[in-house]
Coordinates of C-alpha atoms and ligand atoms in Angstrom, one line a residue:
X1 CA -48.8 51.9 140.8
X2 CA -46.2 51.5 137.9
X3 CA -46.6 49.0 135.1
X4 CA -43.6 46.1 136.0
X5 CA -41.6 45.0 133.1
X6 CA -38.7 42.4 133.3
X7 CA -35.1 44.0 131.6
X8 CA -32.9 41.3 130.7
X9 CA -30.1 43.7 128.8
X10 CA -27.5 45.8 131.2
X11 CA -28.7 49.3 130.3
X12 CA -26.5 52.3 130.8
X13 CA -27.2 53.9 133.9
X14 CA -29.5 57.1 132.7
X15 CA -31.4 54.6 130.6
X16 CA -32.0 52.5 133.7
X17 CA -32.8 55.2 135.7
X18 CA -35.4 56.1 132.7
X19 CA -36.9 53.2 133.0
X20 CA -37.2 53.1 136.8
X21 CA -38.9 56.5 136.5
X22 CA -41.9 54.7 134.1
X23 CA -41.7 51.3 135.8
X24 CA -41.3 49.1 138.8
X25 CA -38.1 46.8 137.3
X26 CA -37.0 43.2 137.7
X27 CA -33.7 43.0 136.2
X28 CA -32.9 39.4 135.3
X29 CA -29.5 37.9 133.6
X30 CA -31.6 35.9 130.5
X31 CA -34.5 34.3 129.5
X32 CA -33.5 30.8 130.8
X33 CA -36.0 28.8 132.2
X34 CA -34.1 28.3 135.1
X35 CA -34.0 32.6 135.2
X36 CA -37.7 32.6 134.6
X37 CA -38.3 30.0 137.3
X38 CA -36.2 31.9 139.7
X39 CA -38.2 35.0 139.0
X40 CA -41.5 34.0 138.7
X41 CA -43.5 36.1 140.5
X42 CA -41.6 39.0 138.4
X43 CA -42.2 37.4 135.0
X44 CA -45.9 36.4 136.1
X45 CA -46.5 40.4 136.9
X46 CA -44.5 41.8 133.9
X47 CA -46.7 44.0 131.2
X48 CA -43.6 44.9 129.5
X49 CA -40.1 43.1 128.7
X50 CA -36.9 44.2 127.3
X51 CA -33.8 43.3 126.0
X52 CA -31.8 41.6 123.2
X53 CA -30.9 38.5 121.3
X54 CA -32.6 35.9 123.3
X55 CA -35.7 33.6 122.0
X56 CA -38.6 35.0 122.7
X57 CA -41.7 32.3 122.2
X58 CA -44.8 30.8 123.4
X59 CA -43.5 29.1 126.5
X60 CA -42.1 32.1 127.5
X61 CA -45.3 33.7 126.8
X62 CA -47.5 31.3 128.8
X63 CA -45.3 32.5 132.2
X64 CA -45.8 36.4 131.3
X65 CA -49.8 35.9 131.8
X66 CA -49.9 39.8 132.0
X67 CA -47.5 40.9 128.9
X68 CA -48.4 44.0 126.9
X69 CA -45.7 45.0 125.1
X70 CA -41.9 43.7 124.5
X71 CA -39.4 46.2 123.0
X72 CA -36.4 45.0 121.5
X73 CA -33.0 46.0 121.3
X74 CA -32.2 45.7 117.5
X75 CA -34.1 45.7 114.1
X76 CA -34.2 42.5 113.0
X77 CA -37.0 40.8 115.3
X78 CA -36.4 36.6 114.1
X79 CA -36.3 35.5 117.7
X80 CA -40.1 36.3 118.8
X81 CA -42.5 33.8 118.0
X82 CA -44.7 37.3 116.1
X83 CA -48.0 34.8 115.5
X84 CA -47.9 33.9 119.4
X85 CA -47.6 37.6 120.0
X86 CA -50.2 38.5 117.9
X87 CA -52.6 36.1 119.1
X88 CA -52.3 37.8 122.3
X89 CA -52.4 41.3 121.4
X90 CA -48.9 42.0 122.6
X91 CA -47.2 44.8 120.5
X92 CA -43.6 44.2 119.2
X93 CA -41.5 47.3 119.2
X94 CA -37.7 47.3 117.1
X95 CA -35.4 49.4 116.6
X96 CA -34.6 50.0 112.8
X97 CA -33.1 53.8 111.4
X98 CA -30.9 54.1 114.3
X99 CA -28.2 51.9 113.4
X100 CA -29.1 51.8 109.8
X101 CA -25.7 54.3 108.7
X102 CA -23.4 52.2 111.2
X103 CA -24.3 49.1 109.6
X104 CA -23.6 50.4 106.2
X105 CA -20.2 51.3 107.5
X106 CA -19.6 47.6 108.3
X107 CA -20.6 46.2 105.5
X108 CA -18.6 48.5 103.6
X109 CA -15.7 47.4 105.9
X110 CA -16.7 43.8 105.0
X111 CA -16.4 44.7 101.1
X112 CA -12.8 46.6 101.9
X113 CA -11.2 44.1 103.8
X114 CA -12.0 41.1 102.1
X115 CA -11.0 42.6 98.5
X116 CA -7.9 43.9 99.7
X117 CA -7.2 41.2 102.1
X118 CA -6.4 43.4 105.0
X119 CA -6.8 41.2 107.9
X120 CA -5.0 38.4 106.5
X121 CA -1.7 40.6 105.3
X122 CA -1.9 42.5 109.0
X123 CA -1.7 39.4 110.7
X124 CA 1.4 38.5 107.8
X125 CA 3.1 41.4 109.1
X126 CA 2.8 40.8 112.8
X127 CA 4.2 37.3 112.5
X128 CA 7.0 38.5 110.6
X129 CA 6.2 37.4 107.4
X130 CA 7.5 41.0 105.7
X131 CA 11.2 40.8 105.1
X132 CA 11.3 42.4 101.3
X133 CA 9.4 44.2 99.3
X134 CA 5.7 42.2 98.9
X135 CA 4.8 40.4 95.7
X136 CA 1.3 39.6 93.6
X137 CA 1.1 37.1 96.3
X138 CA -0.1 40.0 99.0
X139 CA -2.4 41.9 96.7
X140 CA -5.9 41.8 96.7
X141 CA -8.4 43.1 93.8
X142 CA -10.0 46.3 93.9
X143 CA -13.2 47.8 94.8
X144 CA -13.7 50.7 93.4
X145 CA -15.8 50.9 89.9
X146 CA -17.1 47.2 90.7
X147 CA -20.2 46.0 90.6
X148 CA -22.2 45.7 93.7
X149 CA -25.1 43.4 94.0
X150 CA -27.5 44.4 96.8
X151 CA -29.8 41.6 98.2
X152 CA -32.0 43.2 100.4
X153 CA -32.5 47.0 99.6
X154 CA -33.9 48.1 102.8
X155 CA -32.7 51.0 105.1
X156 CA -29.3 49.2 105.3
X157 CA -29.1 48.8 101.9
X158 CA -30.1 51.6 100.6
X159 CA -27.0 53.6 102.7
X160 CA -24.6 50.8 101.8
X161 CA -26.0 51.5 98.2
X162 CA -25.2 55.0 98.6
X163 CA -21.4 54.8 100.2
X164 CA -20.9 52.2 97.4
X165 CA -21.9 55.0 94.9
X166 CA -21.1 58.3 95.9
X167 CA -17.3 57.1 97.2
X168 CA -16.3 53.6 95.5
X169 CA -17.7 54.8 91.7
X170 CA -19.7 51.3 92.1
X171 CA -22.8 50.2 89.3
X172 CA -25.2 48.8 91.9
X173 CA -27.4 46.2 91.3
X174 CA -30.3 45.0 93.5
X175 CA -33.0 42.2 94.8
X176 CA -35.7 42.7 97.2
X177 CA -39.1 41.6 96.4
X178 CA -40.1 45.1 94.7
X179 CA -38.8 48.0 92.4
X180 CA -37.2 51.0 94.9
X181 CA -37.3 54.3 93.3
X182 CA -35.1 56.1 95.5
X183 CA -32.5 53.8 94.7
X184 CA -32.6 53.8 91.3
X185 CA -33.1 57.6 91.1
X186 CA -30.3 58.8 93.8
X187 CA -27.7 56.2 92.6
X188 CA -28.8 54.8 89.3
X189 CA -29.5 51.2 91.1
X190 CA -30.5 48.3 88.6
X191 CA -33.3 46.0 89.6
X192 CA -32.5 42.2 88.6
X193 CA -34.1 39.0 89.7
X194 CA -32.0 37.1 92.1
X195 CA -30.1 35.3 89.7
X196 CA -29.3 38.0 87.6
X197 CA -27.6 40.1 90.9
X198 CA -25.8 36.8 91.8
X199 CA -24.3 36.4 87.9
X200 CA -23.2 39.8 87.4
X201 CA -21.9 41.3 90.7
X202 CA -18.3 41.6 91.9
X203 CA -19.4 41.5 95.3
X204 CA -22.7 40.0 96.6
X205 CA -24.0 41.9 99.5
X206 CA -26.6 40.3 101.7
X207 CA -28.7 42.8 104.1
X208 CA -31.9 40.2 104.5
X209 CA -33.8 39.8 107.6
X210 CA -34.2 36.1 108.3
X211 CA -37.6 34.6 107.2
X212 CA -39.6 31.4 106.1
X213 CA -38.8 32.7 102.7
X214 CA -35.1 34.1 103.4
X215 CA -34.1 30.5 105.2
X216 CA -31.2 29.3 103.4
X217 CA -31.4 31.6 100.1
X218 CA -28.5 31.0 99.5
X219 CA -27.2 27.7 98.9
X220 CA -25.0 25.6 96.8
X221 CA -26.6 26.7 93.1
X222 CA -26.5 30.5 94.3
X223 CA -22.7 29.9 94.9
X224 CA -22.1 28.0 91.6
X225 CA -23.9 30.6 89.6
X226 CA -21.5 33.9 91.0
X227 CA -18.3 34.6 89.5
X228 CA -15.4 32.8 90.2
X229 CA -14.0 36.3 90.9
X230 CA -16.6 37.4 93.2
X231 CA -16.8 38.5 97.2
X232 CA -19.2 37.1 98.8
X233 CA -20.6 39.5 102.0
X234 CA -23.5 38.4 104.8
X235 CA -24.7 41.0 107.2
X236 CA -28.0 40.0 107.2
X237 CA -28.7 36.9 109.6
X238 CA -26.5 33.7 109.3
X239 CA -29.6 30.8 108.5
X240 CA -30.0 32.8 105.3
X241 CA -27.0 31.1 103.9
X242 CA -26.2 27.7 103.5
X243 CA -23.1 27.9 105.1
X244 CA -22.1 24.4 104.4
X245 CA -22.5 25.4 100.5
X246 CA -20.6 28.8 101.4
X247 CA -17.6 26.4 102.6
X248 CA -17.6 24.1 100.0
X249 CA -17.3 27.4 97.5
X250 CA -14.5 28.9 99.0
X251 CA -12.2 25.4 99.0
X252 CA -13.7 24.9 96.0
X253 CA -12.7 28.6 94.2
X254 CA -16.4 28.5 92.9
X255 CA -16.6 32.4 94.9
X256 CA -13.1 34.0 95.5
X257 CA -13.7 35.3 99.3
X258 CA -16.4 35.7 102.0
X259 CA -16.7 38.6 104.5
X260 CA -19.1 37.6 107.3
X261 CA -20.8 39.5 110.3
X262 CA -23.5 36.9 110.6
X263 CA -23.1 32.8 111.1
X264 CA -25.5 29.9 111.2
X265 CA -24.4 29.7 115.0
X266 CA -23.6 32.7 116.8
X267 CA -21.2 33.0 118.3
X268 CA -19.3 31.2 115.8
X269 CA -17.6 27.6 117.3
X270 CA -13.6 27.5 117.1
X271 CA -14.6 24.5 115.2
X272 CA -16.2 26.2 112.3
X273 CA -14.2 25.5 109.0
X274 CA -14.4 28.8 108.1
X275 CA -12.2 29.7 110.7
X276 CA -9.5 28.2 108.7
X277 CA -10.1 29.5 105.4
X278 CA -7.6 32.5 104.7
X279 CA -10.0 34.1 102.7
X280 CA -12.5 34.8 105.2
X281 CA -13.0 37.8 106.9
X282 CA -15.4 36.4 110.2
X283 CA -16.5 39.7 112.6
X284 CA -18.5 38.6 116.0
X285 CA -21.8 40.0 114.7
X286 CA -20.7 43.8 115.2
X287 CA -22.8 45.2 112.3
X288 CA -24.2 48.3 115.0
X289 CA -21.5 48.0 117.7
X290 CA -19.9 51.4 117.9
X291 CA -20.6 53.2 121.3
X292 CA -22.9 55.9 120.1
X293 CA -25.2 53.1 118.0
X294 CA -25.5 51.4 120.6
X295 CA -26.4 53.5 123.2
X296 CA -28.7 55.1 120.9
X297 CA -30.8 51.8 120.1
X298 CA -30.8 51.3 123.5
X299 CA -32.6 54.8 124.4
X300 CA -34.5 54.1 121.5
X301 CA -35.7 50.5 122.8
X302 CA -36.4 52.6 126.2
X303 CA -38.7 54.9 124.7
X304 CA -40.7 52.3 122.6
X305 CA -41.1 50.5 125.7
X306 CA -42.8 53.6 127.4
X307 CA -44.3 54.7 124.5
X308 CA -45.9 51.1 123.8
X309 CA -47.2 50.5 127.5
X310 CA -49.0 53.9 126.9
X311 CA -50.7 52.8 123.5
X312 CA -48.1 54.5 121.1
X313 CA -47.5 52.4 118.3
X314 CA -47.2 54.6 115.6
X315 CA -43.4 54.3 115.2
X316 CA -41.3 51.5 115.5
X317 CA -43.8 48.6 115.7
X318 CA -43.7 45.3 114.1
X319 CA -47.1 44.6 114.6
X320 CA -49.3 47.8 115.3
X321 CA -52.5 45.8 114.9
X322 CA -51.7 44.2 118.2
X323 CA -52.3 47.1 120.3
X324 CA -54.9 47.1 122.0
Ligands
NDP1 N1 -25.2 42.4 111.2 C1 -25.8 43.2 112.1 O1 -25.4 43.6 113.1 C2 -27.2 43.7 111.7 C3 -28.0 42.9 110.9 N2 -29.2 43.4 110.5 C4 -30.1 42.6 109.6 O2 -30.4 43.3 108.5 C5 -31.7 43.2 108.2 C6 -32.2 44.3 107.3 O3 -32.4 45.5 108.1 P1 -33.1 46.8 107.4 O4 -32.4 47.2 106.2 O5 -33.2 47.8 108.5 O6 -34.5 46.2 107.1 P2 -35.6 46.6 106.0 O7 -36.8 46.0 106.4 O8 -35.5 48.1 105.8 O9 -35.0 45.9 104.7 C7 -35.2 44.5 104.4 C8 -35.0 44.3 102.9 O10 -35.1 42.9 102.7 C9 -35.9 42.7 101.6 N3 -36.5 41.3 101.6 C10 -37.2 40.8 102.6 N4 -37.6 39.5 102.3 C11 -37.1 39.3 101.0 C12 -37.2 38.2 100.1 N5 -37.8 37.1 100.5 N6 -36.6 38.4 98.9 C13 -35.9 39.5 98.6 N7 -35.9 40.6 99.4 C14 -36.4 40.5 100.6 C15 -37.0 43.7 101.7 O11 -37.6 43.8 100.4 P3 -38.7 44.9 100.1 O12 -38.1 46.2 100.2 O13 -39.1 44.6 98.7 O14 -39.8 44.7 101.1 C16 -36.1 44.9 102.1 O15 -35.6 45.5 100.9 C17 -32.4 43.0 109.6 O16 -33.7 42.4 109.5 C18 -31.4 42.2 110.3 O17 -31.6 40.9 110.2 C19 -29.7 44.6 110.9 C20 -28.9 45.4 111.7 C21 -27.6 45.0 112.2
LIG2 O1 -28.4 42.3 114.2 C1 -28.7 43.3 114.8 C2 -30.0 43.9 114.6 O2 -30.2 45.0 115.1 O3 -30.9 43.3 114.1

């Protein structure tokens, strides 16, 4: 008899049909516990579970009795409970390498429109707003030949570091909790302590995963210490930053713009007063949404999930000491 798992992503078809050929599937809308009540029986059977974006923790754990392995669509993994998981031997698979290039393209997207202010003076132009020639009061500040602080220099970072070098003429500097070689050799990157990167960098590129330590980095005295001329960027996760801090910098002029893929709430309320601060650039957490990333994270979360119900954890898992 197959292994059953419980989807609760819509998969492209092939992918579902993968799936089906490795599993007996229950394909639910969330991880409510209304849906988990409606589908008990399915979630009580389930040695597998896949998806995106939704909590994952020990409640839901205590109605999957059977659970082996849960695969998830993305690379940052902050919505599973990983202790609970780990105490029950139940193997976490990601996705990181396969979107790491598109996310690099974001962020560098991030970095380009807010320096150059290019949603703001494209929604200028639409109203009507350009009748004569523009003035200083259209231009933005360049990017090229700037320095780039890094915070984070992961897979992400590293390629960010790279576009930022190879095509932008940028001086990187970096954080992350050790040296990386490969930075430093390929694209002359400068290690500096956290305060260092935030003093001395143009732009201040966040590409953290969210963590006890991470929560809320960056606050009101990380703000006050950047340049009054500098762009502040978050692709990370949202509860890294202190958004409250991050608005009161931007009315303030302590930081001179924000680009943003990532909010404290997602998605971001029409309330948020960053919605109606002209220099922010907000996107709706698209770091890895183009169609090929995408579908390729999502074949890639299809494989781990068959490769982790048949005790292959050598790639991709968060916590390979769980198998069992
Ligand atoms: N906006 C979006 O759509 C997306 C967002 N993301 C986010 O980006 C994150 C990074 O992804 P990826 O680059 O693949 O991950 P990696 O694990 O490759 O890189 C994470 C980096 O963060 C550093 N780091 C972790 N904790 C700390 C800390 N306390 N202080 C300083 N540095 C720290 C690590 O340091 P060290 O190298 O020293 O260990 C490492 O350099 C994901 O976890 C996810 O949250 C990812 C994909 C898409
Ligand atoms: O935020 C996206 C991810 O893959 O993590």
């Amino acid at each position: 008899m197959k292994p059953s798992i419980i989807l609760y992503k819509a998969l492209p078809d092939v992918l579902q049909q993968r799936l089906e050929t490795h599993f007996s599937v229950t394909r639910v809308p969330d991880l409510k516990p209304e849906t988990v009540a409606q589908f008990a029986d399915a979630f009580a059977s389930a040695q597998g579970l896949l998806g995106s974006s939704e909590k994952v923790d020990q409640a839901l754990l205590e109605k999957m009795p059977q659970l082996r392995a849960t695969s998830t669509i993305s690379v940052g993994y902050d919505n599973f409970d990983v202790d609970a998981l780990n105490a029950r031997n139940i193997v976490l698979m990601h996705t990181p390498t396969v979107l790491t290039e598109t996310v690099a393209d974001t962020l560098m997207a991030l970095v380009l429109s807010s320096a150059r202010r290019v949603v703001e003076v494209a929604e200028r132009v639409k109203v009507g707003e350009w009748t004569s020639s523009i003035g200083p009061d259209w231009f933005g500040v360049d990017v090229h030949h700037k320095t780039l602080g890094i915070i984070g220099m992961g897979r992400i970072g590293l390629a960010l570091a790279q576009r930022a070098h190879f095509g932008f003429g940028m001086p990187i500097l970096y954080n992350a909790r050790r040296h990386h070689t490969e930075a430093e050799e390929r694209f002359q990157a400068r290690y500096g302590d956290l305060e260092t990167v935030l003093k001395e960098s143009d732009f201040v590129c966040v590409v953290l995963p969210l963590t006890e330590e991470t929560h809320h980095l960056i606050g009101e005295k990380q703000f006050a210490i950047m340049k009054k001329s500098a762009i502040f960027i978050n692709a990370g996760r949202g509860p890294v930053v202190d958004e409250t801090a991050l608005v009161e910098a931007l009315r303030n002029g302590e930081i001179l713009a924000a680009g943003l893929d990532v909010f404290e709430k997602e998605p971001l309320p029409i309330d948020s007063p960053l919605l109606s601060l002209p220099n922010v650039v907000a996107l709706p957490h698209i770091g890895s949404a183009t169609h090929e990333t995408r579908y390729n994270m999502a074949a890639c979360a299809v494989d781990n999930l068959i490769d982790a119900l048949n005790g292959k954890v050598e790639k991709n898992c968060v916590n390979p000491q769980a198998a069992r």
